[in-house]
Structure formats: structure tokens, C-alpha cells
CSV table of C-alpha atoms in Angstrom, one decimal:
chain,number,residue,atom,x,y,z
Y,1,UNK,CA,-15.7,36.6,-13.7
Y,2,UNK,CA,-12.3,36.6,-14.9
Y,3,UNK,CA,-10.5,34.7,-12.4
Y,4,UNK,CA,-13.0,31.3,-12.2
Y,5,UNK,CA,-12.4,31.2,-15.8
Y,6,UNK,CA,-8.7,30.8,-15.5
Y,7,UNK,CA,-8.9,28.6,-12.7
Y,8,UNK,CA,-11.9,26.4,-14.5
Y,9,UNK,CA,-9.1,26.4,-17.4
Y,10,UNK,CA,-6.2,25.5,-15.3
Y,11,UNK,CA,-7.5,22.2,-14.0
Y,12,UNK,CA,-7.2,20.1,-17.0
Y,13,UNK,CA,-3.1,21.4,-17.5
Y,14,UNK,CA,-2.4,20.7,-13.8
Y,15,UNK,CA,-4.2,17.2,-14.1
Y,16,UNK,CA,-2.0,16.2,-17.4
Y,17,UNK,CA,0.8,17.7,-15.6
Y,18,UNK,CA,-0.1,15.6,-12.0
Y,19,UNK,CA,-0.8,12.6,-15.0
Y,20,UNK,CA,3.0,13.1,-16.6
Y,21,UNK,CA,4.7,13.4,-13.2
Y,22,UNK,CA,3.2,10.2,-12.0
Y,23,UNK,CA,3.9,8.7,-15.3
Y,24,UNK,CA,8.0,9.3,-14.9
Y,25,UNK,CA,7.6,8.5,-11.3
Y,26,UNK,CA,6.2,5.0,-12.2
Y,27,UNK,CA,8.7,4.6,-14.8
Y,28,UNK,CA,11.6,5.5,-12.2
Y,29,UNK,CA,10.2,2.7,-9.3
Y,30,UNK,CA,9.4,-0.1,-11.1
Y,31,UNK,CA,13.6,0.1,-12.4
Y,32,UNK,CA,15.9,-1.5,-9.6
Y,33,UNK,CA,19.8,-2.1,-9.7
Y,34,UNK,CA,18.8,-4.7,-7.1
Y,35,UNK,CA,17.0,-8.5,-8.6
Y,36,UNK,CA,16.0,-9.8,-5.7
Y,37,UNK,CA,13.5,-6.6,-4.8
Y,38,UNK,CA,12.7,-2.8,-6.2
Y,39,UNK,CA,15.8,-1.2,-4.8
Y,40,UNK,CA,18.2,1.5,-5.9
Y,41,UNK,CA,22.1,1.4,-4.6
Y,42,UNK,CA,22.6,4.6,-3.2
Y,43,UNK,CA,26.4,6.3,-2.8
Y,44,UNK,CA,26.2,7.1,0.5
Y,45,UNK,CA,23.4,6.6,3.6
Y,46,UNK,CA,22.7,10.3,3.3
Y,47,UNK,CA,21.6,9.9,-0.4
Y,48,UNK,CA,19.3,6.8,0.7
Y,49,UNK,CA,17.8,8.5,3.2
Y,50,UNK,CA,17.0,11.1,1.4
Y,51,UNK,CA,15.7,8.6,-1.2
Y,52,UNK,CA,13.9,7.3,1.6
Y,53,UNK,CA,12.4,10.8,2.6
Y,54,UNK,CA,11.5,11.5,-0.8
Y,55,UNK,CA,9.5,8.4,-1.6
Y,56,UNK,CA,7.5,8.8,2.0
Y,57,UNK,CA,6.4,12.5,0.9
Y,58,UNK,CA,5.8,11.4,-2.6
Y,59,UNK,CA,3.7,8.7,-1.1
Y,60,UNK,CA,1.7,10.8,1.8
Y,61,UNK,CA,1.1,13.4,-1.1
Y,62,UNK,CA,-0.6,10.7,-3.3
Y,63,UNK,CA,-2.6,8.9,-0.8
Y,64,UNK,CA,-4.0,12.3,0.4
Y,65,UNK,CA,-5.0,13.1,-3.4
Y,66,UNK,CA,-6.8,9.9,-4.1
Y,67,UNK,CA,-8.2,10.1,-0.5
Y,68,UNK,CA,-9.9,13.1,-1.8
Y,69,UNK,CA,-11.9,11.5,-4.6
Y,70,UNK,CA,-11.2,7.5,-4.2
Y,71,UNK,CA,-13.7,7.3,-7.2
Y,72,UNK,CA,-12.0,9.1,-9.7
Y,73,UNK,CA,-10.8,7.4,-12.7
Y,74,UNK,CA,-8.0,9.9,-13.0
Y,75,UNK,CA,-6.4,8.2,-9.7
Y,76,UNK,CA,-5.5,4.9,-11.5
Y,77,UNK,CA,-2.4,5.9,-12.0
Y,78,UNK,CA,-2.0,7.3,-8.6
Y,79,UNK,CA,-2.7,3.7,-7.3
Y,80,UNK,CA,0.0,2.1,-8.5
Y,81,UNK,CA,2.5,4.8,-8.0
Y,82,UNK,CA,1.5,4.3,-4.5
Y,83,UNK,CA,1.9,0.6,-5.2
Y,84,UNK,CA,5.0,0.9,-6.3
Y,85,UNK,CA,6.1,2.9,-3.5
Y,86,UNK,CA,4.5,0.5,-0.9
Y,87,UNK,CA,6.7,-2.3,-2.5
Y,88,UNK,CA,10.1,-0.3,-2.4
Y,89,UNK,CA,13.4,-1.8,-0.8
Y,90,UNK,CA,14.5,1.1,0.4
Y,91,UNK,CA,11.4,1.8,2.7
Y,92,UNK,CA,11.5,-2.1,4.3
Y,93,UNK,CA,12.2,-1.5,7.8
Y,94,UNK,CA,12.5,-5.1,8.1
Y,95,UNK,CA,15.6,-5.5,5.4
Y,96,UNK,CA,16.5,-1.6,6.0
Y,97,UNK,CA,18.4,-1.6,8.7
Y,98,UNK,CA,19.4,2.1,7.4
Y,99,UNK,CA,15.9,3.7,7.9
Y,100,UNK,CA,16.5,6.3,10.9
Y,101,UNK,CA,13.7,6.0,13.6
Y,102,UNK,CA,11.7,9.1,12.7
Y,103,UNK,CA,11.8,7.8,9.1
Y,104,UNK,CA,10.6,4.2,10.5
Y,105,UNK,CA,8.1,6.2,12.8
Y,106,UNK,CA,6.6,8.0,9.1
Y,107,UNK,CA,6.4,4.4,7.1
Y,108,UNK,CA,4.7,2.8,9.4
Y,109,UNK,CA,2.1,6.3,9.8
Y,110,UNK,CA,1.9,6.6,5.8
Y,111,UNK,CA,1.6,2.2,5.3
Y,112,UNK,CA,-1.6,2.6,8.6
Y,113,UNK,CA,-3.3,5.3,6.8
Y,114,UNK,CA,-3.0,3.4,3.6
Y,115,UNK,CA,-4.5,0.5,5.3
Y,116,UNK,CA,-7.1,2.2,6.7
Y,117,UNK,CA,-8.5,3.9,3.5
Y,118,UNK,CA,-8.1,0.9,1.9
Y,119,UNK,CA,-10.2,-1.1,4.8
Y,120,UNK,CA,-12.7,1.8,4.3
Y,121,UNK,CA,-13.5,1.5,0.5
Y,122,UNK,CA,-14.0,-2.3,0.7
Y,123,UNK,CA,-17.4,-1.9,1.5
Y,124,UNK,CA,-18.0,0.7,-1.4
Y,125,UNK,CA,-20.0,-0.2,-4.4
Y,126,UNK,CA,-19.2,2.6,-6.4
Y,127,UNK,CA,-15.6,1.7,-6.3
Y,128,UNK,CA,-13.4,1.4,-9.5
Y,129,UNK,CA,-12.0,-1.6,-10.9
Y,130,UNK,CA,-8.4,0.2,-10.0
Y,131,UNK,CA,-9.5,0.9,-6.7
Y,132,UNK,CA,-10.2,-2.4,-6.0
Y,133,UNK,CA,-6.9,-3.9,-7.2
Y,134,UNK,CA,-5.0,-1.1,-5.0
Y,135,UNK,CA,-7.4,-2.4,-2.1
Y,136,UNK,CA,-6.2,-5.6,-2.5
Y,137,UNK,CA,-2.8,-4.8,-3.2
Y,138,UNK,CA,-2.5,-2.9,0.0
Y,139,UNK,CA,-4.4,-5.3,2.0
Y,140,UNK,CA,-1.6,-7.6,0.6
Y,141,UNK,CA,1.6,-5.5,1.5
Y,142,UNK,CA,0.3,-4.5,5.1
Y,143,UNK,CA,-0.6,-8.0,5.6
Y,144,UNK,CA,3.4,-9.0,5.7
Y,145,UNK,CA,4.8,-5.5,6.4
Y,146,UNK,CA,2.7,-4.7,9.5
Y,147,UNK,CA,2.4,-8.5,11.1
Y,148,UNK,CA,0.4,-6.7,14.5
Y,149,UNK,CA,-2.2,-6.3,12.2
Y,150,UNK,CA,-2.6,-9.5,10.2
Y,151,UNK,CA,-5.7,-10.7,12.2
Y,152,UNK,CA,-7.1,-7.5,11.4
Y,153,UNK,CA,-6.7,-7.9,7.8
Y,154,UNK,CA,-8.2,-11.5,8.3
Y,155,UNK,CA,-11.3,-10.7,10.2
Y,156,UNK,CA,-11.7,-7.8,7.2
Y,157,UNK,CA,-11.7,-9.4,4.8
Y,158,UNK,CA,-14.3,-12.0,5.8
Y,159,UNK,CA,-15.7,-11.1,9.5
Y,160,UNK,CA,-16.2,-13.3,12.6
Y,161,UNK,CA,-19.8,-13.1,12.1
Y,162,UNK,CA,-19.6,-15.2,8.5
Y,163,UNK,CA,-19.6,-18.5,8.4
Y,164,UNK,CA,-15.5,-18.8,7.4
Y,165,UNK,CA,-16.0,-22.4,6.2
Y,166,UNK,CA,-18.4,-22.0,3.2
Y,167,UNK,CA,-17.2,-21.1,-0.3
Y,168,UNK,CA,-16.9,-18.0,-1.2
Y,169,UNK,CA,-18.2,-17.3,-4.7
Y,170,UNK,CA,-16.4,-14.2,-5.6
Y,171,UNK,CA,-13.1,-15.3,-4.8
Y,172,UNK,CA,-12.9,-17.9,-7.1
Y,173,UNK,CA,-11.0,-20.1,-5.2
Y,174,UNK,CA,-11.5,-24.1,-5.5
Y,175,UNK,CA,-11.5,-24.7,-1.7
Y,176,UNK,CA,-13.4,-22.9,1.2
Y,177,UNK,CA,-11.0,-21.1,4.3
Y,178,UNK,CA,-11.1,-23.6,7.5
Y,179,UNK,CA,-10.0,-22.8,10.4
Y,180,UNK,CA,-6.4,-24.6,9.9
Y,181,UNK,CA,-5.8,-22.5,7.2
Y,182,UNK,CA,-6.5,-19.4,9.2
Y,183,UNK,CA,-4.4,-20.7,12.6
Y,184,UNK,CA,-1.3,-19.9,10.6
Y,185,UNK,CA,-2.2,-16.4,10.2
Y,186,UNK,CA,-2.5,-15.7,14.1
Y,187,UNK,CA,0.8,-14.8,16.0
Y,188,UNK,CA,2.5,-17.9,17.8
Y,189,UNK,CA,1.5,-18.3,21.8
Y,190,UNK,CA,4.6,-17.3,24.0
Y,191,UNK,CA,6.9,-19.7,24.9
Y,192,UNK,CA,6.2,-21.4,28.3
Y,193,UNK,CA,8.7,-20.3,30.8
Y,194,UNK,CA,9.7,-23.8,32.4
């Protein structure tokens, strides 16, 4: 009837309008008043953490929209707001000493769901070339933001199981991993109590 109709006719105005909102998002975090990192300088710690806020729910909104469809072309752009978002000064909680602990507790919830859909569409053949880059790109982010799960990352990328020594084609990399290569990557033993 009626109503389908309009709603069948809606969908292509609220994707230009999801498109155009991501578009000015992306336009507003890649510009920085910082040069060392993607930061803003905020007037006052309630305007940065409300900055901060902002850029979580922006974030946890986008991630649960791609989740949704991971395959759909229209999410390219969607990927690297989240991206951008990922990379963002403001939400360090290393550098950020300004992040209040329930804001610290929602980073680091957002960044492991992040990680885990990204973890889960590795093994997908029907993802899209953008996909793949976001995959990367967030396997890349977690793997210095999140240093608990760095082994993780590791043994994800190329499992226990495979032989870690051979060349891997598809990376194109000139030289094969080894297993001094990887010992960096593992957290340092305790120091010994004398």
C-alpha cells in the first residue's frame, strides 16, 4: 500500500543524507589545530569532553551501521569516518590524561568491538576492497592502542598453526616473519625480584 511506498522512497534520501553527514564529518576530523596528531584545542575540559563524548557516539553509531551490512559499498565512507575517529587525539587515553574513567571505560568498549568485527571479516571472501583497508587499519590502531591484545592481533593475522617462517605471497613483503621479528611484539617478562 501506501505507506511501503513512501518508505521504499525514503531510503535513497536518508542514504544521501547518512552519505552528506559523513562527508562533513570526515572533512571536520581529518582538520587539527594540533601537528603532531588529529586534535582540536578545546576552551575548556567540559568542551573536550563533550568532544570526546560526541566522537564515541558518532563512532558506536557508525560501527553498528556497517556491522549491519559489512558488504555494502555505501559503507566506504563509513570506514574511514570511523578511521578517522579511531585515530583522534582527543580519544588517546594514553596522551589524554583528560578522558574521565567512564569515557576511558566507552573507548576502550567501542575500539574491542571494532576489533572484533574487524577480526571477524578477515576470513570473508566477499569482503570489499574498503573493507579490507578498514580491516587492516583497525588491526593497525588496536595493535598500539590496546597493547593486552597485540599477541592476539599477531596470532590473527597468521595463526600458530602456519608455518610463520615461509614467505607470504600476498603480503608482498621481501623477507619472511621469523621468530625474532615476532619476540618484540610479545610483552617483556617481569623483572626478577632479587
Amino acid at each position: 500500500g501506501m505507506p511501503a511506498q513512501v518508505a521504499a522512497s525514503s531510503v535513497p534520501l536518508t542514504r544521501r543524507r547518512l552519505q552528506h553527514t559523513q562527508a562533513r564529518l570526515l572533512q571536520m576530523l581529518r582538520a587539527s589545530h594540533k601537528e603532531s596528531r588529529c586534535a582540536f584545542f578545546y576552551s575548556s575540559e567540559e568542551a573536550l569532553q563533550f568532544a570526546q563524548r560526541a566522537f564515541l557516539k558518532a563512532w558506536s553509531l557508525l560501527l553498528g551501521l556497517v556491522m549491519a551490512d559489512p558488504f555494502d559499498v555505501s559503507h566506504a565512507m563509513g570506514f574511514e569516518v570511523i578511521y578517522q575517529l579511531m585515530c583522534r587525539g582527543e580519544l588517546d587515553g594514553v596522551t589524554s590524561n583528560l578522558l574521565q574513567h567512564r569515557d576511558v571505560a566507552r573507548y576502550r568498549h567501542v575500539l574491542h568491538e571494532t576489533l572484533a568485527f574487524a577480526l571477524d571479516q578477515l576470513s570473508s571472501k566477499a569482503a570489499t576492497p574498503e573493507l579490507m583497508v578498514f580491516c587492516a587499519r583497525t588491526l593497525a590502531v588496536c595493535f598500539f592502542r590496546l597493547p593486552e591484545k597485540r599477541l592476539a592481533v599477531l596470532q590473527a593475522v597468521l595463526p600458530d598453526e602456519e608455518n610463520r617462517r615461509k614467505h607470504i605471497r600476498e603480503w608482498c613483503l621481501e623477507w619472511s616473519l621469523h621468530t625474532r621479528a615476532l619476540r618484540g611484539a610479545q610483552p617483556p617478562p617481569p623483572p626478577r625480584r632479587p
